mmCIF file with all atom_site columns, C-alpha atoms in Angstrom:
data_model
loop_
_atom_site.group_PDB
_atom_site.id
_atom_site.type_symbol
_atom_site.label_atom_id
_atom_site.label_alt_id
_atom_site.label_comp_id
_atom_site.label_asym_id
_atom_site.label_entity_id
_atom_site.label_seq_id
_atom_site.pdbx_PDB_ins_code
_atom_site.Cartn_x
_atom_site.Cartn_y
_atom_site.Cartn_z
_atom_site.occupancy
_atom_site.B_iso_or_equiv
_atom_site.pdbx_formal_charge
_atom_site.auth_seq_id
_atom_site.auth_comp_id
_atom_site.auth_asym_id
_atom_site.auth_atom_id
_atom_site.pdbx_PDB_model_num
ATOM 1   C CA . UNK A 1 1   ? -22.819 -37.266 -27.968 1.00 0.00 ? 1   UNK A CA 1
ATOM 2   C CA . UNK A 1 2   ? -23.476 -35.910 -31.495 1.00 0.00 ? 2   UNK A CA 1
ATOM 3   C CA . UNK A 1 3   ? -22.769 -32.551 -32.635 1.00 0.00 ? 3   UNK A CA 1
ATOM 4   C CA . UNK A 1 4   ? -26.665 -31.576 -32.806 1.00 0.00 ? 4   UNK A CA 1
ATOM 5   C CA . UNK A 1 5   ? -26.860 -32.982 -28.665 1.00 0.00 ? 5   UNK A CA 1
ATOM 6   C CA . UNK A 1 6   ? -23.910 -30.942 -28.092 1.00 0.00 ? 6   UNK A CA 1
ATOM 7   C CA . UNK A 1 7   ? -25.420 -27.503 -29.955 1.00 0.00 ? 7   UNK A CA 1
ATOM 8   C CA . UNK A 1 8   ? -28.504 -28.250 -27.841 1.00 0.00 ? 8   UNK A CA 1
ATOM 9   C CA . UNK A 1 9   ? -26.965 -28.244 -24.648 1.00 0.00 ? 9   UNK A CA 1
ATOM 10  C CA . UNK A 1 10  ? -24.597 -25.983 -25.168 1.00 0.00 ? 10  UNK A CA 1
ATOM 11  C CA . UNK A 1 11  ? -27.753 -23.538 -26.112 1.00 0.00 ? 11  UNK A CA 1
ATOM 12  C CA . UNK A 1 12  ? -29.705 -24.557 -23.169 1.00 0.00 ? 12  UNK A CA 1
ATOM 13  C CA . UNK A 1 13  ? -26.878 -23.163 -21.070 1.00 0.00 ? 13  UNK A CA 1
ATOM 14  C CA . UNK A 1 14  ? -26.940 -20.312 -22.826 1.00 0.00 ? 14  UNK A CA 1
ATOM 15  C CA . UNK A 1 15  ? -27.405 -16.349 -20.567 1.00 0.00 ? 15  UNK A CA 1
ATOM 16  C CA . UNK A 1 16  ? -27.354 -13.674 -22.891 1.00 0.00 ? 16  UNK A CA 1
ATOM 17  C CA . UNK A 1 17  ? -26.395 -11.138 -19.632 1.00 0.00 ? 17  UNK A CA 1
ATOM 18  C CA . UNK A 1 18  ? -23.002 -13.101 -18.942 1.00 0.00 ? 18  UNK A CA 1
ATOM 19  C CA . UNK A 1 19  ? -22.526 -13.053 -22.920 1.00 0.00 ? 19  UNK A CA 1
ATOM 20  C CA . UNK A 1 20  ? -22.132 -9.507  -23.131 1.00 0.00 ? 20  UNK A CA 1
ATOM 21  C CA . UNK A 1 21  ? -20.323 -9.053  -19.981 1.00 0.00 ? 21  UNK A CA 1
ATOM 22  C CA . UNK A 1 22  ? -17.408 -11.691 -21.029 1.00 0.00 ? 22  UNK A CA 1
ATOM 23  C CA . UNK A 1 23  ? -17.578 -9.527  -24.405 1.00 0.00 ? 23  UNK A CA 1
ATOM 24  C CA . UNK A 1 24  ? -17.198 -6.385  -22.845 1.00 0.00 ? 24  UNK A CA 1
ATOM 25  C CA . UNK A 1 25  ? -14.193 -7.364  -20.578 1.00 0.00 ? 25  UNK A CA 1
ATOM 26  C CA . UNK A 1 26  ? -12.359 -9.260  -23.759 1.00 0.00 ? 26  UNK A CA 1
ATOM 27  C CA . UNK A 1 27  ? -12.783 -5.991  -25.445 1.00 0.00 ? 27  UNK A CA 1
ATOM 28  C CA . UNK A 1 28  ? -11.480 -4.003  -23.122 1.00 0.00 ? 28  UNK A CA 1
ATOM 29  C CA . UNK A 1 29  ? -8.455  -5.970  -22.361 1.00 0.00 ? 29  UNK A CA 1
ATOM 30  C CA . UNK A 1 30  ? -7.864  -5.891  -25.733 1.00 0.00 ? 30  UNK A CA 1
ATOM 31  C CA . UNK A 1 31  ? -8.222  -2.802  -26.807 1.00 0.00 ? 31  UNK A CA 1
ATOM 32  C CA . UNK A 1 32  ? -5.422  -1.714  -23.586 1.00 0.00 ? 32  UNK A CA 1
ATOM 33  C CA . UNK A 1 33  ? -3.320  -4.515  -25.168 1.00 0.00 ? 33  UNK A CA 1
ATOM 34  C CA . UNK A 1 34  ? -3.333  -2.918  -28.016 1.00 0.00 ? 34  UNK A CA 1
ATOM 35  C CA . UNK A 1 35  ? -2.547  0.491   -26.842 1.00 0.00 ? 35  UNK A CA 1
ATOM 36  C CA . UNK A 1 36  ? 0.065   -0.390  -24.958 1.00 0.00 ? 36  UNK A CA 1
ATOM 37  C CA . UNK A 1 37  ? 1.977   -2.078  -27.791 1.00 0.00 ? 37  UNK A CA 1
ATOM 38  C CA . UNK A 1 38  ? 1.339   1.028   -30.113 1.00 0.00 ? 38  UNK A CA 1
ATOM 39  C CA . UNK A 1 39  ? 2.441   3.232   -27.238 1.00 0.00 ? 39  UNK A CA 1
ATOM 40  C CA . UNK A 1 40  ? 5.784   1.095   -26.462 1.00 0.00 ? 40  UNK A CA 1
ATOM 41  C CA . UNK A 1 41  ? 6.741   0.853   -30.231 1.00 0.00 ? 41  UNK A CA 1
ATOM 42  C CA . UNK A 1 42  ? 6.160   4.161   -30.420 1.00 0.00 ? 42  UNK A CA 1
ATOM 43  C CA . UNK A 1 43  ? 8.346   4.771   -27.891 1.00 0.00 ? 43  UNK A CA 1
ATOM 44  C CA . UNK A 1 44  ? 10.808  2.522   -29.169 1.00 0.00 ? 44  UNK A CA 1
ATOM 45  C CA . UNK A 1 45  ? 11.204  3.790   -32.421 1.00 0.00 ? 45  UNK A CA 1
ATOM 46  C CA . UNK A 1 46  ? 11.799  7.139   -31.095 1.00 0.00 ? 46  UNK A CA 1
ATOM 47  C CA . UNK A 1 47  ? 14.704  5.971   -29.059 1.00 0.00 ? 47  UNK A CA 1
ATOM 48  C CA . UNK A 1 48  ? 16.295  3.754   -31.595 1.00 0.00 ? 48  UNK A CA 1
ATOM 49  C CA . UNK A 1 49  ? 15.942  7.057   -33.670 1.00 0.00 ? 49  UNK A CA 1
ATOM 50  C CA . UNK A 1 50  ? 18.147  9.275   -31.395 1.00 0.00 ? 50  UNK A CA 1
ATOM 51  C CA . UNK A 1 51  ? 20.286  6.607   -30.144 1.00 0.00 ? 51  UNK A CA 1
ATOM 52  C CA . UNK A 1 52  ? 24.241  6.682   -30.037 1.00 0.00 ? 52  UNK A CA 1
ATOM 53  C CA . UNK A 1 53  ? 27.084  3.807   -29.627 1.00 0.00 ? 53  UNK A CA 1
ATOM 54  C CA . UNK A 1 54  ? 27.677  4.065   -25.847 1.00 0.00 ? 54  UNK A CA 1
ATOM 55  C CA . UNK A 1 55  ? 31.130  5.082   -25.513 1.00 0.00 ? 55  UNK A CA 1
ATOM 56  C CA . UNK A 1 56  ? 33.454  7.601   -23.882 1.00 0.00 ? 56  UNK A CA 1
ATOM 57  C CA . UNK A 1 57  ? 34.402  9.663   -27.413 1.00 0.00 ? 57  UNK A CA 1
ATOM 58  C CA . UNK A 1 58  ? 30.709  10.280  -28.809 1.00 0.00 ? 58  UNK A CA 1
ATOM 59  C CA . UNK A 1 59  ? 28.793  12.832  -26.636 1.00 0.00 ? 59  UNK A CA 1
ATOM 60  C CA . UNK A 1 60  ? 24.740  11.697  -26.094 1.00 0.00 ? 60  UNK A CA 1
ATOM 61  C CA . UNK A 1 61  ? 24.071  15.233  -27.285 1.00 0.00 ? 61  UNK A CA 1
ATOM 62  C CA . UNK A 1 62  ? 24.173  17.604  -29.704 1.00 0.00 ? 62  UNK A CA 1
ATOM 63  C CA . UNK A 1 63  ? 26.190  20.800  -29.073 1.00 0.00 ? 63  UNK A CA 1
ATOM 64  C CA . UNK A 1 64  ? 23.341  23.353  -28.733 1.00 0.00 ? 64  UNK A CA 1
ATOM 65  C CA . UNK A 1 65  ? 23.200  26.213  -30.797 1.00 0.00 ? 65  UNK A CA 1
ATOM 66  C CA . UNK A 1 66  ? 23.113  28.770  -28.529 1.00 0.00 ? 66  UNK A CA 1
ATOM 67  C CA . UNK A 1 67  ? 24.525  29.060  -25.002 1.00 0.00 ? 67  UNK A CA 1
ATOM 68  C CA . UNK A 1 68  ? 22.161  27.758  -22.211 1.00 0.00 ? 68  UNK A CA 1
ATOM 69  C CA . UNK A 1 69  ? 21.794  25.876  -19.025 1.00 0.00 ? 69  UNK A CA 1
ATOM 70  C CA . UNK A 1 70  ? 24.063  22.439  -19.896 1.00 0.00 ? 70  UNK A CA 1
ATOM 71  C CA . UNK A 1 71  ? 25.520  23.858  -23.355 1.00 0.00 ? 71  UNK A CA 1
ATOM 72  C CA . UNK A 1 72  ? 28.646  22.301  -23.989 1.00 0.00 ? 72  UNK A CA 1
ATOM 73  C CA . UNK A 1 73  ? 31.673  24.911  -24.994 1.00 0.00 ? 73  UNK A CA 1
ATOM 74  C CA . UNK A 1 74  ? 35.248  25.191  -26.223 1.00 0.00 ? 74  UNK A CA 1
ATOM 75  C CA . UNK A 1 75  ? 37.876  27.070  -23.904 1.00 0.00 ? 75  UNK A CA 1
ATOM 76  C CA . UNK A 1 76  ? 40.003  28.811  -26.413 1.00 0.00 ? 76  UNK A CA 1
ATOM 77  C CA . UNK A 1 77  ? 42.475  30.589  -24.044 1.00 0.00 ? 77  UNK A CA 1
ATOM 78  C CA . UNK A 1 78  ? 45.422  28.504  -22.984 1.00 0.00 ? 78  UNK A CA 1
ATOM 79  C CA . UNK A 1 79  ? 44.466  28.114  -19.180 1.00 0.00 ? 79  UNK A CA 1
ATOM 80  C CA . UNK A 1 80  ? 45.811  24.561  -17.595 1.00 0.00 ? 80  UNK A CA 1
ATOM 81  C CA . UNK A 1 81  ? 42.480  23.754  -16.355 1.00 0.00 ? 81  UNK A CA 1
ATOM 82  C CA . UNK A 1 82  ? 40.557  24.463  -19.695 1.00 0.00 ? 82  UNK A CA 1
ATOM 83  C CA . UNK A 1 83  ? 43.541  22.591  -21.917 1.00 0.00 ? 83  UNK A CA 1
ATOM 84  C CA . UNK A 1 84  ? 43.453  19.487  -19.339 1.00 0.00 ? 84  UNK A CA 1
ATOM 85  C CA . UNK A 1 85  ? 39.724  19.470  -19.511 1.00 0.00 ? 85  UNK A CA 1
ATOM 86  C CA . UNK A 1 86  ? 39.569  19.699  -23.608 1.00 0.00 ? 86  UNK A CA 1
ATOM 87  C CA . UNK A 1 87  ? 42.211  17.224  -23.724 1.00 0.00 ? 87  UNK A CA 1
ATOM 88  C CA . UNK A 1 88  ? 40.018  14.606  -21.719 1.00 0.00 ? 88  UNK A CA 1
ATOM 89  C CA . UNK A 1 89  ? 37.192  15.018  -24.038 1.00 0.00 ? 89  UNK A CA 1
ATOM 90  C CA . UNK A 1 90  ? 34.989  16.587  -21.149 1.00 0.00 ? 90  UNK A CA 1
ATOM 91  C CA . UNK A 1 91  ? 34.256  20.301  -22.081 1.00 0.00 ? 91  UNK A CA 1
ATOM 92  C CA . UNK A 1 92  ? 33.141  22.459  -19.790 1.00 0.00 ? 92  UNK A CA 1
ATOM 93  C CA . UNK A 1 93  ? 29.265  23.072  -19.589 1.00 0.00 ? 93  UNK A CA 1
ATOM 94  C CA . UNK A 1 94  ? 27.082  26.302  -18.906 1.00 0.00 ? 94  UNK A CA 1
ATOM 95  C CA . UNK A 1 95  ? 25.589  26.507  -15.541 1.00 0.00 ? 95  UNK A CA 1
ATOM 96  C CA . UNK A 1 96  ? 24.322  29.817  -15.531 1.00 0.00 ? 96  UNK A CA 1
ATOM 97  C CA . UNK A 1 97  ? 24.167  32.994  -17.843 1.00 0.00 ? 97  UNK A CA 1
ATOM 98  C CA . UNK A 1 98  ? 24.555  36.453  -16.739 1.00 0.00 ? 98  UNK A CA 1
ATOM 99  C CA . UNK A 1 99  ? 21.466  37.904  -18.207 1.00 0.00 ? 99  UNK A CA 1
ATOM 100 C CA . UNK A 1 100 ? 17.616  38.688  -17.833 1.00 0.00 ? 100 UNK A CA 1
ATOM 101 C CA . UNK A 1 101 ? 17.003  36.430  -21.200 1.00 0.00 ? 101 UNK A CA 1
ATOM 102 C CA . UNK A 1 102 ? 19.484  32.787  -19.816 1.00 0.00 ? 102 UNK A CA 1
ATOM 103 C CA . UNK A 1 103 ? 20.550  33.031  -23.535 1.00 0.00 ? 103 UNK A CA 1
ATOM 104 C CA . UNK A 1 104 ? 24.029  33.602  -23.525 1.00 0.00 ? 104 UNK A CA 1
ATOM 105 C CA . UNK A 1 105 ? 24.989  36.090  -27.117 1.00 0.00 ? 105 UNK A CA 1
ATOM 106 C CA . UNK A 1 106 ? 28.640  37.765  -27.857 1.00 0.00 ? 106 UNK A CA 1
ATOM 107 C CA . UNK A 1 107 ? 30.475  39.100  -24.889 1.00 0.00 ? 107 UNK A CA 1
ATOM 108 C CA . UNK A 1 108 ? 28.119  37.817  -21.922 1.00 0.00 ? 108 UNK A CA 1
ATOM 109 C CA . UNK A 1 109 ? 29.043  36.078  -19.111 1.00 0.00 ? 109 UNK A CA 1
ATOM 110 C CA . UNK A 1 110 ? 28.644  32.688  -17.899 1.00 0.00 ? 110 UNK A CA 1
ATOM 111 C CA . UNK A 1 111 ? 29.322  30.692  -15.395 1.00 0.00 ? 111 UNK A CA 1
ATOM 112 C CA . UNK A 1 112 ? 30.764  27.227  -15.804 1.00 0.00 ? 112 UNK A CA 1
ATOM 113 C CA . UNK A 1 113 ? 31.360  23.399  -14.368 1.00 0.00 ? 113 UNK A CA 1
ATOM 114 C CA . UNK A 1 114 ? 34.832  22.428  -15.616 1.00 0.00 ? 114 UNK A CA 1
ATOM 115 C CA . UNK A 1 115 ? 36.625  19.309  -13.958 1.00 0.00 ? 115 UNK A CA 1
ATOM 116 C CA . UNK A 1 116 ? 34.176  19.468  -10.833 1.00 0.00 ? 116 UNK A CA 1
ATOM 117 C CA . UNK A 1 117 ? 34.674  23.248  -10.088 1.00 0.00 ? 117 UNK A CA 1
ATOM 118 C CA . UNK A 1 118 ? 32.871  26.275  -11.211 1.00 0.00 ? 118 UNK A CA 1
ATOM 119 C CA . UNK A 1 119 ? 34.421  29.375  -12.867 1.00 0.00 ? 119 UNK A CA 1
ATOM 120 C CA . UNK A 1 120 ? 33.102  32.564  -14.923 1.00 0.00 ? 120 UNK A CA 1
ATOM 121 C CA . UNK A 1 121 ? 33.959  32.892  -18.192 1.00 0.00 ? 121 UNK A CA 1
ATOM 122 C CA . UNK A 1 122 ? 33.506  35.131  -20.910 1.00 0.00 ? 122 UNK A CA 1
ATOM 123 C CA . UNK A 1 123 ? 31.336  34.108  -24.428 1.00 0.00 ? 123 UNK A CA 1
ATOM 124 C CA . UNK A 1 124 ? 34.187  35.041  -27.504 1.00 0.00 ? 124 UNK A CA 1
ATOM 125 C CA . UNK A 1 125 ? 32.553  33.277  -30.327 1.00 0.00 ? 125 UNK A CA 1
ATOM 126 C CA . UNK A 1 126 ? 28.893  31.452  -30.989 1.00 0.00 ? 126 UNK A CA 1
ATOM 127 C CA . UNK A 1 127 ? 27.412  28.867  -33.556 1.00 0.00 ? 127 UNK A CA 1
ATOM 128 C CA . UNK A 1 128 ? 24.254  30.411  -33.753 1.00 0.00 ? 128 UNK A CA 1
ATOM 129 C CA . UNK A 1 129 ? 23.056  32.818  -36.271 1.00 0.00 ? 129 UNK A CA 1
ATOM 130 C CA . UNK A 1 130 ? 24.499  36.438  -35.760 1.00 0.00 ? 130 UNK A CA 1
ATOM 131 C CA . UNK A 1 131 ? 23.706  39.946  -36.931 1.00 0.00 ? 131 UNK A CA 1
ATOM 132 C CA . UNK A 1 132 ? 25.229  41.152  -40.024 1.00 0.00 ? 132 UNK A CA 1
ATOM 133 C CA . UNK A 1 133 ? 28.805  41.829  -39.608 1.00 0.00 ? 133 UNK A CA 1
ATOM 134 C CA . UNK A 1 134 ? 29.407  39.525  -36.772 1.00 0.00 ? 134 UNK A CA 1
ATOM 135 C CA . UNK A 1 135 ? 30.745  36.186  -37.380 1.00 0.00 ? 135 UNK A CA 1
ATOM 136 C CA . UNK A 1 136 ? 29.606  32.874  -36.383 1.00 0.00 ? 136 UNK A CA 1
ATOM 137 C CA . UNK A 1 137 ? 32.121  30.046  -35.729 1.00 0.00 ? 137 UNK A CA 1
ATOM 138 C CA . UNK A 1 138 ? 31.920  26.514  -35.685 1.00 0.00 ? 138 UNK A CA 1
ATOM 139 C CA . UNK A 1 139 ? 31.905  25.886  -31.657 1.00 0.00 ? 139 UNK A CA 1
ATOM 140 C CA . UNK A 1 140 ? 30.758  28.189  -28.894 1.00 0.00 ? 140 UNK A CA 1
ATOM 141 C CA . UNK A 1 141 ? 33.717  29.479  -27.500 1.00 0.00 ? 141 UNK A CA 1
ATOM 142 C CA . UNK A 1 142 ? 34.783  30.882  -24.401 1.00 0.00 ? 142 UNK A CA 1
ATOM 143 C CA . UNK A 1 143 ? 37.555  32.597  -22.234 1.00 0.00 ? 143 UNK A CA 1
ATOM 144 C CA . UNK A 1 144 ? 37.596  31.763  -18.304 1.00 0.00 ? 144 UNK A CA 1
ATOM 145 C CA . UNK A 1 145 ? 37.931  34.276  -16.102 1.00 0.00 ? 145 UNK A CA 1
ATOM 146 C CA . UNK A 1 146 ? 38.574  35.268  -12.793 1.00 0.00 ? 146 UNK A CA 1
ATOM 147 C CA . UNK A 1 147 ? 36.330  37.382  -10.603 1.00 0.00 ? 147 UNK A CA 1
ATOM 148 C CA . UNK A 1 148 ? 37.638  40.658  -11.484 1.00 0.00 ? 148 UNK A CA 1
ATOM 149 C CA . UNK A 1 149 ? 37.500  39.634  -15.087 1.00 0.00 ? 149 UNK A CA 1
ATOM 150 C CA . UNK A 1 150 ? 41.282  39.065  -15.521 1.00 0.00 ? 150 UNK A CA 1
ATOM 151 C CA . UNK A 1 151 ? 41.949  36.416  -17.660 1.00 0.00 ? 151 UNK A CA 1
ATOM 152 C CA . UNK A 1 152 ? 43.010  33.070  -16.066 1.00 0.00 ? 152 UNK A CA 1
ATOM 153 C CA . UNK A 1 153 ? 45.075  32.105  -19.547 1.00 0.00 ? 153 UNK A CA 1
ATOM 154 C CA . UNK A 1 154 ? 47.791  34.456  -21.045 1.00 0.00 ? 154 UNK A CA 1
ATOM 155 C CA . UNK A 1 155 ? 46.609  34.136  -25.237 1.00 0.00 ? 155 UNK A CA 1
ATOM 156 C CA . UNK A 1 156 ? 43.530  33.376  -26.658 1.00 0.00 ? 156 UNK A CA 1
ATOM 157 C CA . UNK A 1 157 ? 44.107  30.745  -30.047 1.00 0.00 ? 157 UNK A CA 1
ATOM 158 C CA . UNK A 1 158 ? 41.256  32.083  -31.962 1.00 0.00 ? 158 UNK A CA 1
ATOM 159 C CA . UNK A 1 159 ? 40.456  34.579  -33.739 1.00 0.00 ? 159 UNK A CA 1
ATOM 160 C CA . UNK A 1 160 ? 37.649  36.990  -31.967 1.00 0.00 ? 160 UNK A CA 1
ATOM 161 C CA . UNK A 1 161 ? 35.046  39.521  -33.161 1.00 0.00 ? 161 UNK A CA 1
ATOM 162 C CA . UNK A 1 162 ? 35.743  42.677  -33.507 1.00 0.00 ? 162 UNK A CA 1
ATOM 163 C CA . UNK A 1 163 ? 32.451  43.753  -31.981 1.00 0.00 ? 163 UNK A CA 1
ATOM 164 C CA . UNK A 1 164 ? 33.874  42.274  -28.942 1.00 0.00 ? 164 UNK A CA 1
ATOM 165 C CA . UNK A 1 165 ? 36.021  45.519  -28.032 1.00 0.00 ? 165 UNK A CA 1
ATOM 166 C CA . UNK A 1 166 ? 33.145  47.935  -28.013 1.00 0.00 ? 166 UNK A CA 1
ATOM 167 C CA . UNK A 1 167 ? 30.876  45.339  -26.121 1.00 0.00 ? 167 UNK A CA 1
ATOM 168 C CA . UNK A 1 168 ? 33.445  44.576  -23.464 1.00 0.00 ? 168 UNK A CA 1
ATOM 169 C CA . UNK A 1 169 ? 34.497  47.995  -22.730 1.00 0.00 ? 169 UNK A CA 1
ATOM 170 C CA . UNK A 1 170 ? 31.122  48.878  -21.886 1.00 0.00 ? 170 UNK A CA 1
ATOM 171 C CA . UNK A 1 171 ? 30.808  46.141  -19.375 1.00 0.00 ? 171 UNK A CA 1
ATOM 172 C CA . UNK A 1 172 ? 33.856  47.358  -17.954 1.00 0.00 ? 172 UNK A CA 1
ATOM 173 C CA . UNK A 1 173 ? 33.538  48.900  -14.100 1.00 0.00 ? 173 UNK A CA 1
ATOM 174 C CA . UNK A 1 174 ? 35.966  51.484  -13.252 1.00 0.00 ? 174 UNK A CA 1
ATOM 175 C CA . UNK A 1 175 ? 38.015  49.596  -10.044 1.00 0.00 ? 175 UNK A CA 1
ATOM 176 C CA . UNK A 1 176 ? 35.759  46.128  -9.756  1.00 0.00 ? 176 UNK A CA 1
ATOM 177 C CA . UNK A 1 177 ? 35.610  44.662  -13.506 1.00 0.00 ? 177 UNK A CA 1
ATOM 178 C CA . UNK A 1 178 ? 38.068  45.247  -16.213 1.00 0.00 ? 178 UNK A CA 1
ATOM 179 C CA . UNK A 1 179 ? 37.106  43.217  -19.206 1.00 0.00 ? 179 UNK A CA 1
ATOM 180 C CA . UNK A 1 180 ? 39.912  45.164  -21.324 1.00 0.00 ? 180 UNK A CA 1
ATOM 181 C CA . UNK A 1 181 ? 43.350  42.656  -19.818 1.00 0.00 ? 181 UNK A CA 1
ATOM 182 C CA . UNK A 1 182 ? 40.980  39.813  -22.031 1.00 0.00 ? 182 UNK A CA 1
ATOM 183 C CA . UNK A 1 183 ? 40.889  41.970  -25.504 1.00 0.00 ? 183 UNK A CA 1
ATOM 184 C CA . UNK A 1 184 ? 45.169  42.587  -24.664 1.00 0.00 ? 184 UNK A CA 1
ATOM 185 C CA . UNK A 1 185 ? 45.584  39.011  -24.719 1.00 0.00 ? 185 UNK A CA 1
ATOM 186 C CA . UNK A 1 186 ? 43.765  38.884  -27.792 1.00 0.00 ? 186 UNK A CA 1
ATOM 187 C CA . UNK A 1 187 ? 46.020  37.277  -30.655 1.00 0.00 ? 187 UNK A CA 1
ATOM 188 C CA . UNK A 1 188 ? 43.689  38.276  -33.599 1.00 0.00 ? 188 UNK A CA 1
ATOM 189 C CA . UNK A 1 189 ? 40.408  39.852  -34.599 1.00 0.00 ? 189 UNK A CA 1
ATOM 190 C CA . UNK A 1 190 ? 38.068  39.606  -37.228 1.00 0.00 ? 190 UNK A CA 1
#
C-alpha cells in the first residue's frame, strides 16, 4: 500500500464525533496528570523545606514562643523528676493553661506531661516579647508545683522577674494556695 492508499483509507474511516470525544478524554487525563504532579512537588518541596535529620537529639519542632497546648519548657527548679527529665533530652510539654486566653504569660499556671505523668507548674520566665521592664529569657521556664502551690524542688537556678512577687502574691489564697514558699526559694531576681 502507498502512502496516498493509506491517507485515503485512513480518511474514509474517519468520525469527526469519536474525534473529539478521544480529544476530550486525552485532555482531561492530562490536564489531572498535570495537576497532580504540580500538587505533589508542591508538596514535596514544602517538606524537604521543614525537614530535620531523624534522630533522638534534634527536636521536629521549634520551641514556640509563647506557652501553649504542646509548648516545650525548661524546669529550672532542682526537682528529681524535672532534672531526670532535662537530662534525657525530653522536656516537659504544656497540656493545659490556667487562663480564659490558653496563652500562658509571667506567673500563670500550667499544667504539664513530664516522664508520662502530669503536674502543675508555675510560668517563671518566657521567650516571647514582654512589657517594658520585664525581661525575656532565652527558654520558657518553669517551676513544678504541687497542688497547694508548694514547690516540689528546694532552689530555683535562674534568675526570676521581679514582677513575679507582686503577681504571685495576688494569686495567693489565704489557707488553699500559697504561691509565696516558690518566691522563698527564689535564689535571685532581676
Amino acid at each position: 500500500m502507498t502512502t496516498s492508499a493509506s491517507r485515503r483509507m485512513l480518511l474514509s474511516n474517519f468520525n469527526p464525533d469519536t474525534r473529539s470525544e478521544v480529544s476530550s478524554s486525552f485532555y482531561q487525563r492530562t490536564r489531572t496528570f498535570k495537576a497532580i504532579m504540580a500538587f505533589s512537588v508542591q508538596n514535596f518541596a514544602r517538606i524537604m523545606q521543614f525537614s530535620v535529620p531523624f534522630s533522638r537529639s534534634f527536636h521536629q519542632c521549634q520551641p514556640l514562643n509563647q506557652i501553649q497546648l504542646l509548648t516545650r519548657l525548661r524546669v529550672v527548679d532542682n526537682s528529681p523528676i524535672g532534672k531526670e527529665a532535662m537530662i534525657e533530652g525530653r522536656p516537659p510539654k504544656c497540656i493545659h493553661v490556667y487562663n480564659p486566653t490558653r496563652i500562658g504569660r509571667i506567673g500563670d499556671k500550667v499544667l504539664v506531661a513530664i516522664k508520662g505523668q502530669k503536674k502543675k507548674a508555675v510560668i517563671v520566665g518566657l521567650k516571647q516579647k514582654q512589657s517594658p521592664f520585664i525581661p525575656k529569657f532565652d527558654s520558657n521556664n518553669i517551676v513544678l508545683i504541687e497542688d497547694n502551690g508548694s514547690p516540689i524542688g528546694t532552689r530555683i537556678h535562674v534568675p526570676v522577674p521581679s514582677i513575679l512577687r507582686k503577681i504571685l502574691k495576688e494569686r495567693s489564697v489565704a489557707k488553699k494556695i500559697d504561691f509565696t514558699k516558690l518566691l522563698s526559694i527564689c535564689t535571685k531576681f532581676v
